[in-house]
Amino acid sequence: MNKGIKKIILPLTASAVLLGACGNNTPTSEDETLISSKAGNVKVEDVMKEIGNEQIASNSFKVLLNKILQDKYGDKIDSKSIDKEVDSEVKKYGGKDQFNTLLKQQGLTMDEYKEQRKTIEYQKELLNEKVDISDKEIKDNTKKASHILIKVKEDKNDK
């Protein structure tokens, strides 16, 4: 068989098999078995519980960390300066409507974006307090890089 045809048939066959496996016979009830094995069955409820627990734990940690940082560094962050920075970003991106469209694409509102900016400032304050790096340390640990440009003769076969 022609190599070109093989390259087309193989992905098409794989796609058909995968799409066929994605039928509407998926379990919908939490008690339905998702996977059966000799070691035991995995139910939809088990999978959903695991996914939910990880997301809840992650989000809870983020909320707690933000509250701690806000409590500790809230007086060092100037909300008005953040608002001014956001206003300049709005102008930079073509106005409020266009900026809101960009935020919507990211799944954010203007208030959520401003809160994110405050959180970033809190994190910067924490890092500035805990990490102390001198200019000398930066200079000593910076690697110098250079590249050499060479000219290669063109070969008639290269074209």
PDB file of C-alpha atoms in Angstrom:
ATOM      1  CA  MET A   1       0.000   0.000   0.000  1.00  0.00           C
ATOM      2  CA  ASN A   2       1.170   3.521  -0.741  1.00  0.00           C
ATOM      3  CA  LYS A   3       2.931   5.282   2.174  1.00  0.00           C
ATOM      4  CA  GLY A   4       0.801   8.401   1.712  1.00  0.00           C
ATOM      5  CA  ILE A   5      -2.409   6.430   2.031  1.00  0.00           C
ATOM      6  CA  LYS A   6      -1.089   4.664   5.148  1.00  0.00           C
ATOM      7  CA  LYS A   7      -0.375   8.050   6.713  1.00  0.00           C
ATOM      8  CA  ILE A   8      -3.986   9.084   6.156  1.00  0.00           C
ATOM      9  CA  ILE A   9      -5.744   5.818   7.015  1.00  0.00           C
ATOM     10  CA  LEU A  10      -3.975   5.252  10.338  1.00  0.00           C
ATOM     11  CA  PRO A  11      -5.021   8.571  11.955  1.00  0.00           C
ATOM     12  CA  LEU A  12      -8.544   8.275  10.514  1.00  0.00           C
ATOM     13  CA  THR A  13      -8.941   4.785  11.960  1.00  0.00           C
ATOM     14  CA  ALA A  14      -7.611   5.889  15.347  1.00  0.00           C
ATOM     15  CA  SER A  15      -9.983   8.870  15.342  1.00  0.00           C
ATOM     16  CA  ALA A  16     -12.957   6.663  14.484  1.00  0.00           C
ATOM     17  CA  VAL A  17     -12.121   4.271  17.322  1.00  0.00           C
ATOM     18  CA  LEU A  18     -11.718   7.120  19.818  1.00  0.00           C
ATOM     19  CA  LEU A  19     -14.908   8.856  18.738  1.00  0.00           C
ATOM     20  CA  GLY A  20     -16.791   5.575  18.902  1.00  0.00           C
ATOM     21  CA  ALA A  21     -15.612   5.139  22.481  1.00  0.00           C
ATOM     22  CA  CYS A  22     -17.048   8.553  23.347  1.00  0.00           C
ATOM     23  CA  GLY A  23     -20.644   7.427  22.842  1.00  0.00           C
ATOM     24  CA  ASN A  24     -23.626   8.295  24.987  1.00  0.00           C
ATOM     25  CA  ASN A  25     -23.316   5.135  27.071  1.00  0.00           C
ATOM     26  CA  THR A  26     -21.397   6.976  29.794  1.00  0.00           C
ATOM     27  CA  PRO A  27     -22.527   6.489  33.377  1.00  0.00           C
ATOM     28  CA  THR A  28     -24.642   9.321  34.687  1.00  0.00           C
ATOM     29  CA  SER A  29     -25.637   8.119  38.123  1.00  0.00           C
ATOM     30  CA  GLU A  30     -23.146   8.414  40.965  1.00  0.00           C
ATOM     31  CA  ASP A  31     -23.737   4.748  41.844  1.00  0.00           C
ATOM     32  CA  GLU A  32     -22.927   3.499  38.355  1.00  0.00           C
ATOM     33  CA  THR A  33     -19.629   1.723  37.851  1.00  0.00           C
ATOM     34  CA  LEU A  34     -17.147   3.626  35.740  1.00  0.00           C
ATOM     35  CA  ILE A  35     -14.387   0.970  35.652  1.00  0.00           C
ATOM     36  CA  SER A  36     -14.593  -2.700  36.622  1.00  0.00           C
ATOM     37  CA  SER A  37     -11.561  -4.754  37.581  1.00  0.00           C
ATOM     38  CA  LYS A  38     -10.581  -7.740  39.710  1.00  0.00           C
ATOM     39  CA  ALA A  39      -9.223  -5.314  42.311  1.00  0.00           C
ATOM     40  CA  GLY A  40     -12.604  -3.631  42.627  1.00  0.00           C
ATOM     41  CA  ASN A  41     -14.953  -1.260  40.888  1.00  0.00           C
ATOM     42  CA  VAL A  42     -14.492   2.479  40.504  1.00  0.00           C
ATOM     43  CA  LYS A  43     -17.763   4.378  40.683  1.00  0.00           C
ATOM     44  CA  VAL A  44     -18.555   7.803  39.297  1.00  0.00           C
ATOM     45  CA  GLU A  45     -19.058   9.020  42.863  1.00  0.00           C
ATOM     46  CA  ASP A  46     -15.495   7.979  43.827  1.00  0.00           C
ATOM     47  CA  VAL A  47     -13.971   9.891  40.937  1.00  0.00           C
ATOM     48  CA  MET A  48     -16.092  12.986  41.539  1.00  0.00           C
ATOM     49  CA  LYS A  49     -15.254  12.954  45.242  1.00  0.00           C
ATOM     50  CA  GLU A  50     -11.504  12.841  44.534  1.00  0.00           C
ATOM     51  CA  ILE A  51     -11.701  15.636  41.988  1.00  0.00           C
ATOM     52  CA  GLY A  52     -13.806  17.730  44.330  1.00  0.00           C
ATOM     53  CA  ASN A  53     -11.560  17.180  47.352  1.00  0.00           C
ATOM     54  CA  GLU A  54      -8.451  18.321  45.486  1.00  0.00           C
ATOM     55  CA  GLN A  55     -10.144  21.432  44.128  1.00  0.00           C
ATOM     56  CA  ILE A  56     -11.670  22.305  47.487  1.00  0.00           C
ATOM     57  CA  ALA A  57      -8.334  21.878  49.262  1.00  0.00           C
ATOM     58  CA  SER A  58      -6.494  23.960  46.665  1.00  0.00           C
ATOM     59  CA  ASN A  59      -9.060  26.764  46.680  1.00  0.00           C
ATOM     60  CA  SER A  60      -9.264  26.770  50.487  1.00  0.00           C
ATOM     61  CA  PHE A  61      -5.496  27.136  50.712  1.00  0.00           C
ATOM     62  CA  LYS A  62      -5.521  30.021  48.218  1.00  0.00           C
ATOM     63  CA  VAL A  63      -8.269  31.838  50.118  1.00  0.00           C
ATOM     64  CA  LEU A  64      -6.514  31.343  53.459  1.00  0.00           C
ATOM     65  CA  LEU A  65      -3.152  32.473  52.082  1.00  0.00           C
ATOM     66  CA  ASN A  66      -4.720  35.578  50.530  1.00  0.00           C
ATOM     67  CA  LYS A  67      -6.406  36.473  53.829  1.00  0.00           C
ATOM     68  CA  ILE A  68      -3.150  36.048  55.750  1.00  0.00           C
ATOM     69  CA  LEU A  69      -1.217  38.157  53.234  1.00  0.00           C
ATOM     70  CA  GLN A  70      -3.941  40.815  53.185  1.00  0.00           C
ATOM     71  CA  ASP A  71      -3.950  40.949  56.975  1.00  0.00           C
ATOM     72  CA  LYS A  72      -0.173  41.299  57.134  1.00  0.00           C
ATOM     73  CA  TYR A  73       0.495  43.556  54.131  1.00  0.00           C
ATOM     74  CA  GLY A  74      -2.854  45.261  53.546  1.00  0.00           C
ATOM     75  CA  ASP A  75      -1.612  48.558  54.965  1.00  0.00           C
ATOM     76  CA  LYS A  76       1.469  48.508  52.693  1.00  0.00           C
ATOM     77  CA  ILE A  77      -0.537  48.151  49.477  1.00  0.00           C
ATOM     78  CA  ASP A  78      -2.063  51.281  47.973  1.00  0.00           C
ATOM     79  CA  SER A  79      -5.370  50.387  46.315  1.00  0.00           C
ATOM     80  CA  LYS A  80      -5.504  53.742  44.551  1.00  0.00           C
ATOM     81  CA  SER A  81      -2.176  53.137  42.807  1.00  0.00           C
ATOM     82  CA  ILE A  82      -3.396  49.708  41.682  1.00  0.00           C
ATOM     83  CA  ASP A  83      -6.567  51.350  40.342  1.00  0.00           C
ATOM     84  CA  LYS A  84      -4.416  53.874  38.436  1.00  0.00           C
ATOM     85  CA  GLU A  85      -2.300  51.058  36.968  1.00  0.00           C
ATOM     86  CA  VAL A  86      -5.430  49.196  35.907  1.00  0.00           C
ATOM     87  CA  ASP A  87      -6.825  52.383  34.339  1.00  0.00           C
ATOM     88  CA  SER A  88      -3.620  52.814  32.326  1.00  0.00           C
ATOM     89  CA  GLU A  89      -3.885  49.176  31.200  1.00  0.00           C
ATOM     90  CA  VAL A  90      -7.488  49.803  30.139  1.00  0.00           C
ATOM     91  CA  LYS A  91      -6.329  52.729  27.981  1.00  0.00           C
ATOM     92  CA  LYS A  92      -3.440  50.661  26.619  1.00  0.00           C
ATOM     93  CA  TYR A  93      -5.800  47.917  25.429  1.00  0.00           C
ATOM     94  CA  GLY A  94      -8.202  50.254  23.668  1.00  0.00           C
ATOM     95  CA  GLY A  95     -10.762  51.239  26.246  1.00  0.00           C
ATOM     96  CA  LYS A  96     -13.038  49.771  28.844  1.00  0.00           C
ATOM     97  CA  ASP A  97     -15.183  47.678  26.487  1.00  0.00           C
ATOM     98  CA  GLN A  98     -12.222  45.990  24.843  1.00  0.00           C
ATOM     99  CA  PHE A  99     -10.506  45.418  28.194  1.00  0.00           C
ATOM    100  CA  ASN A 100     -13.677  43.869  29.631  1.00  0.00           C
ATOM    101  CA  THR A 101     -13.832  41.587  26.592  1.00  0.00           C
ATOM    102  CA  LEU A 102     -10.266  40.448  27.286  1.00  0.00           C
ATOM    103  CA  LEU A 103     -11.117  39.862  30.934  1.00  0.00           C
ATOM    104  CA  LYS A 104     -14.235  37.931  29.975  1.00  0.00           C
ATOM    105  CA  GLN A 105     -12.114  35.660  27.775  1.00  0.00           C
ATOM    106  CA  GLN A 106     -10.034  34.924  30.868  1.00  0.00           C
ATOM    107  CA  GLY A 107     -13.158  34.326  32.945  1.00  0.00           C
ATOM    108  CA  LEU A 108     -12.670  37.448  35.067  1.00  0.00           C
ATOM    109  CA  THR A 109     -14.563  40.587  35.947  1.00  0.00           C
ATOM    110  CA  MET A 110     -12.911  43.953  36.530  1.00  0.00           C
ATOM    111  CA  ASP A 111     -13.252  43.560  40.314  1.00  0.00           C
ATOM    112  CA  GLU A 112     -11.732  40.073  40.240  1.00  0.00           C
ATOM    113  CA  TYR A 113      -8.847  41.382  38.137  1.00  0.00           C
ATOM    114  CA  LYS A 114      -8.178  44.180  40.623  1.00  0.00           C
ATOM    115  CA  GLU A 115      -8.244  41.660  43.477  1.00  0.00           C
ATOM    116  CA  GLN A 116      -5.735  39.529  41.575  1.00  0.00           C
ATOM    117  CA  ARG A 117      -3.477  42.546  41.201  1.00  0.00           C
ATOM    118  CA  LYS A 118      -3.698  43.197  44.952  1.00  0.00           C
ATOM    119  CA  THR A 119      -2.850  39.569  45.675  1.00  0.00           C
ATOM    120  CA  ILE A 120       0.209  39.843  43.446  1.00  0.00           C
ATOM    121  CA  GLU A 121       1.304  42.945  45.348  1.00  0.00           C
ATOM    122  CA  TYR A 122       0.846  41.109  48.676  1.00  0.00           C
ATOM    123  CA  GLN A 123       3.009  38.272  47.363  1.00  0.00           C
ATOM    124  CA  LYS A 124       5.684  40.744  46.241  1.00  0.00           C
ATOM    125  CA  GLU A 125       5.725  42.271  49.731  1.00  0.00           C
ATOM    126  CA  LEU A 126       6.156  38.814  51.263  1.00  0.00           C
ATOM    127  CA  LEU A 127       9.043  37.987  48.926  1.00  0.00           C
ATOM    128  CA  ASN A 128      10.714  41.342  49.514  1.00  0.00           C
ATOM    129  CA  GLU A 129      10.519  40.720  53.243  1.00  0.00           C
ATOM    130  CA  LYS A 130      11.772  37.129  53.171  1.00  0.00           C
ATOM    131  CA  VAL A 131      14.270  37.121  50.299  1.00  0.00           C
ATOM    132  CA  ASP A 132      17.288  39.394  50.388  1.00  0.00           C
ATOM    133  CA  ILE A 133      19.477  39.419  47.286  1.00  0.00           C
ATOM    134  CA  SER A 134      22.181  41.990  46.759  1.00  0.00           C
ATOM    135  CA  ASP A 135      23.245  43.398  43.411  1.00  0.00           C
ATOM    136  CA  LYS A 136      26.650  41.778  43.941  1.00  0.00           C
ATOM    137  CA  GLU A 137      25.035  38.337  44.319  1.00  0.00           C
ATOM    138  CA  ILE A 138      23.068  38.871  41.146  1.00  0.00           C
ATOM    139  CA  LYS A 139      26.169  39.974  39.264  1.00  0.00           C
ATOM    140  CA  ASP A 140      28.259  37.069  40.610  1.00  0.00           C
ATOM    141  CA  ASN A 141      25.630  34.483  39.705  1.00  0.00           C
ATOM    142  CA  THR A 142      24.780  35.818  36.273  1.00  0.00           C
ATOM    143  CA  LYS A 143      26.187  33.754  33.456  1.00  0.00           C
ATOM    144  CA  LYS A 144      27.599  35.518  30.463  1.00  0.00           C
ATOM    145  CA  ALA A 145      26.416  34.173  27.164  1.00  0.00           C
ATOM    146  CA  SER A 146      27.542  34.910  23.672  1.00  0.00           C
ATOM    147  CA  HIS A 147      27.067  33.361  20.316  1.00  0.00           C
ATOM    148  CA  ILE A 148      29.337  33.228  17.350  1.00  0.00           C
ATOM    149  CA  LEU A 149      28.024  33.924  13.882  1.00  0.00           C
ATOM    150  CA  ILE A 150      29.672  32.073  11.056  1.00  0.00           C
ATOM    151  CA  LYS A 151      29.173  32.219   7.347  1.00  0.00           C
ATOM    152  CA  VAL A 152      28.649  28.962   5.548  1.00  0.00           C
ATOM    153  CA  LYS A 153      29.273  28.620   1.870  1.00  0.00           C
ATOM    154  CA  GLU A 154      26.126  27.727  -0.017  1.00  0.00           C
ATOM    155  CA  ASP A 155      26.125  24.414  -1.758  1.00  0.00           C
ATOM    156  CA  LYS A 156      24.329  24.021  -5.075  1.00  0.00           C
ATOM    157  CA  ASN A 157      22.337  21.132  -3.567  1.00  0.00           C
ATOM    158  CA  ASP A 158      21.019  23.284  -0.661  1.00  0.00           C
ATOM    159  CA  LYS A 159      18.607  25.239  -2.818  1.00  0.00           C
TER     160      LYS A 159
END
